[in-house]
Coordinates of C-alpha atoms and ligand atoms in Angstrom, one line a residue:
X1 CA 82.4 75.1 118.3
X2 CA 84.6 74.0 121.2
X3 CA 83.0 73.8 124.6
X4 CA 85.1 75.2 127.4
X5 CA 84.6 73.4 130.7
X6 CA 85.1 75.3 133.9
X7 CA 86.9 73.9 136.9
X8 CA 85.0 73.9 140.1
X9 CA 86.9 75.2 143.2
X10 CA 88.1 72.5 145.6
X11 CA 86.7 72.3 149.1
X12 CA 89.4 72.5 151.9
X13 CA 91.0 69.1 152.3
X14 CA 89.4 67.7 149.1
X15 CA 92.0 66.1 146.8
X16 CA 92.3 67.6 143.4
X17 CA 91.1 65.6 140.4
X18 CA 94.7 65.1 139.3
X19 CA 95.6 63.9 142.8
X20 CA 92.5 61.6 142.7
X21 CA 93.8 60.2 139.4
X22 CA 91.0 61.7 137.2
X23 CA 92.2 61.2 133.6
X24 CA 89.7 63.9 132.6
X25 CA 92.0 66.7 134.0
X26 CA 94.5 66.4 131.2
X27 CA 91.7 66.4 128.6
X28 CA 90.1 69.6 130.2
X29 CA 93.5 71.3 130.3
X30 CA 94.0 70.5 126.6
X31 CA 90.6 71.9 125.8
X32 CA 91.3 75.1 127.7
X33 CA 94.7 75.5 125.9
X34 CA 93.2 74.7 122.6
X35 CA 90.4 77.4 123.1
X36 CA 93.1 80.1 123.9
X37 CA 95.2 79.0 120.9
X38 CA 92.2 79.3 118.6
X39 CA 91.5 82.8 119.9
X40 CA 95.1 83.7 119.1
X41 CA 94.9 82.3 115.6
X42 CA 91.6 84.1 115.0
X43 CA 93.1 87.4 116.0
X44 CA 96.0 87.0 113.6
X45 CA 93.6 85.9 110.8
X46 CA 91.4 88.9 111.4
X47 CA 94.4 91.4 111.3
X48 CA 96.1 89.8 108.2
X49 CA 93.5 91.1 105.6
X50 CA 93.9 94.6 107.1
X51 CA 97.7 94.5 106.7
X52 CA 97.3 93.2 103.2
X53 CA 95.0 96.1 102.3
X54 CA 97.4 98.7 103.8
X55 CA 100.4 97.5 101.9
X56 CA 100.5 98.3 98.2
X57 CA 100.9 95.2 96.0
X58 CA 104.2 94.4 94.3
X59 CA 102.6 95.4 91.0
X60 CA 101.7 98.8 92.2
X61 CA 105.1 99.4 93.7
X62 CA 106.8 98.2 90.5
X63 CA 104.7 100.7 88.5
X64 CA 105.5 103.7 90.7
X65 CA 107.5 106.2 88.7
X66 CA 108.2 109.9 88.8
X67 CA 108.7 112.5 86.0
X68 CA 111.3 115.2 86.5
X69 CA 111.6 118.4 84.5
X70 CA 115.3 118.8 83.7
X71 CA 115.0 121.9 81.5
X72 CA 116.5 124.2 84.1
X73 CA 119.6 122.0 84.8
X74 CA 122.6 123.7 83.1
X75 CA 125.9 121.9 82.1
X76 CA 127.8 121.3 85.3
X77 CA 124.7 121.5 87.5
X78 CA 122.6 118.8 89.1
X79 CA 119.6 118.3 91.2
X80 CA 118.7 115.8 93.9
X81 CA 115.3 114.3 93.8
X82 CA 113.6 111.4 95.5
X83 CA 112.2 108.2 94.0
X84 CA 110.8 105.3 96.1
X85 CA 112.2 107.1 99.2
X86 CA 115.7 107.0 97.8
X87 CA 117.7 110.1 96.7
X88 CA 118.4 110.3 93.0
X89 CA 121.1 112.5 91.4
X90 CA 120.4 114.0 88.0
X91 CA 123.3 115.8 86.6
X92 CA 124.2 117.4 83.2
X93 CA 127.8 116.8 82.6
X94 CA 130.0 119.4 81.0
X95 CA 132.0 118.5 77.8
X96 CA 135.2 118.3 80.1
X97 CA 133.5 115.9 82.5
X98 CA 132.4 113.7 79.6
X99 CA 135.9 113.8 78.2
X100 CA 137.4 112.9 81.6
X101 CA 135.0 109.9 81.9
X102 CA 135.8 108.7 78.4
X103 CA 139.6 109.0 79.0
X104 CA 139.5 106.3 81.7
X105 CA 140.5 102.7 80.7
X106 CA 137.9 100.2 81.8
X107 CA 140.8 98.1 83.1
X108 CA 141.5 100.8 85.7
X109 CA 138.0 100.5 87.2
X110 CA 136.8 98.4 90.1
X111 CA 133.4 98.1 88.6
X112 CA 134.1 98.4 84.8
X113 CA 131.5 100.4 83.0
X114 CA 131.9 103.1 80.3
X115 CA 130.0 106.4 80.4
X116 CA 128.0 105.1 77.5
X117 CA 127.0 102.0 79.5
X118 CA 125.6 104.3 82.2
X119 CA 123.7 106.8 80.0
X120 CA 121.2 106.7 77.1
X121 CA 122.4 106.8 73.5
X122 CA 122.9 110.4 72.3
X123 CA 122.4 111.6 75.9
X124 CA 125.9 111.1 77.4
X125 CA 125.6 114.4 79.2
X126 CA 122.7 113.3 81.4
X127 CA 124.0 111.2 84.2
X128 CA 121.2 109.8 86.4
X129 CA 122.1 107.7 89.4
X130 CA 120.9 106.8 92.9
X131 CA 122.4 109.1 95.5
X132 CA 123.3 106.1 97.7
X133 CA 126.9 105.1 98.4
X134 CA 127.4 101.5 97.5
X135 CA 129.5 100.9 100.7
X136 CA 127.0 101.4 103.5
X137 CA 124.3 103.6 102.0
X138 CA 125.3 107.2 102.9
X139 CA 124.3 110.0 100.6
X140 CA 127.5 111.2 98.8
X141 CA 128.4 114.9 98.3
X142 CA 128.9 116.6 95.0
X143 CA 125.5 117.2 93.5
X144 CA 124.9 120.4 95.4
X145 CA 126.4 123.8 94.5
X146 CA 129.8 124.1 96.2
X147 CA 129.9 120.5 97.6
X148 CA 133.2 118.7 97.4
X149 CA 133.3 116.3 94.5
X150 CA 136.2 114.2 95.7
X151 CA 139.5 113.3 94.0
X152 CA 137.9 112.3 90.7
X153 CA 135.5 115.2 90.2
X154 CA 132.3 113.4 90.7
X155 CA 130.9 112.5 94.1
X156 CA 132.5 112.0 97.5
X157 CA 131.1 110.0 100.3
X158 CA 132.5 111.4 103.6
X159 CA 131.2 108.5 105.7
X160 CA 134.3 106.3 105.0
X161 CA 135.9 108.2 102.1
X162 CA 134.6 106.8 98.8
X163 CA 135.4 108.8 95.7
X164 CA 133.4 108.5 92.5
X165 CA 134.4 110.0 89.2
X166 CA 132.5 112.1 86.7
X167 CA 130.5 109.1 85.5
X168 CA 129.8 108.2 89.2
X169 CA 132.0 105.2 89.1
X170 CA 133.9 104.1 92.2
X171 CA 137.5 105.0 92.0
X172 CA 138.8 105.1 95.6
X173 CA 137.7 104.1 99.0
X174 CA 135.7 101.1 100.4
X175 CA 132.6 101.3 98.1
X176 CA 132.5 98.2 95.9
X177 CA 130.4 99.4 93.1
X178 CA 129.5 102.4 91.0
X179 CA 126.5 104.5 92.0
X180 CA 123.5 102.6 90.7
X181 CA 121.7 103.8 87.6
X182 CA 118.0 103.3 88.0
X183 CA 115.6 102.4 85.2
X184 CA 114.6 105.6 83.4
X185 CA 113.7 107.0 80.0
X186 CA 113.4 110.3 78.4
X187 CA 109.7 111.2 78.1
X188 CA 110.8 114.2 76.1
X189 CA 113.9 116.3 75.7
X190 CA 113.2 118.0 78.9
X191 CA 111.4 115.4 81.0
X192 CA 112.9 112.2 82.5
X193 CA 110.7 109.4 83.8
X194 CA 112.4 107.4 86.5
X195 CA 111.0 104.0 87.4
Ligands
FES26 S1 128.9 104.6 103.2 FE1 130.0 105.7 101.7 S2 132.0 105.3 102.1 FE2 131.0 104.1 103.6

């Protein structure tokens, strides 16, 4: 336990200990500074466990997933949901939208991926992506009824004019990558588990 010495007030005209050449002054100053520093470290140490309790562990975060009922989404329709605080688009493509996506040569694409690469086997009609533009993170239009879908019939980000096609692949504008496909699986024919 550190002992903190107190400094006696000087009488008028009396030289300070430093002025008198007392080497103990520097030692006392050090002890005072050290006592304050220990108090600071102690406060941080006391708060740290509280912060660690408040924040979910990486394991818990990694396990967080949502289940979404897709039974009411008709061909050509989509919904916007939220997963880990990010918008997620779930869309059922029409046969024409699937055909349009499959007609594109991969060599034409900035971020070459086929529709099959971006959907589950036998479920090419279900396109599930994050609703986050890969340019600077705006939420593109096109999932809601009546929203503009851009020049390629998928999604359009009005922030800086990025156009995504029916497979949500970047086709025009500044975004560098396709809309990201999150980890997901079909829990059943009508329920999707994301995460
Ligand atoms: S954030 Fe979408 S185009 Fe810039």
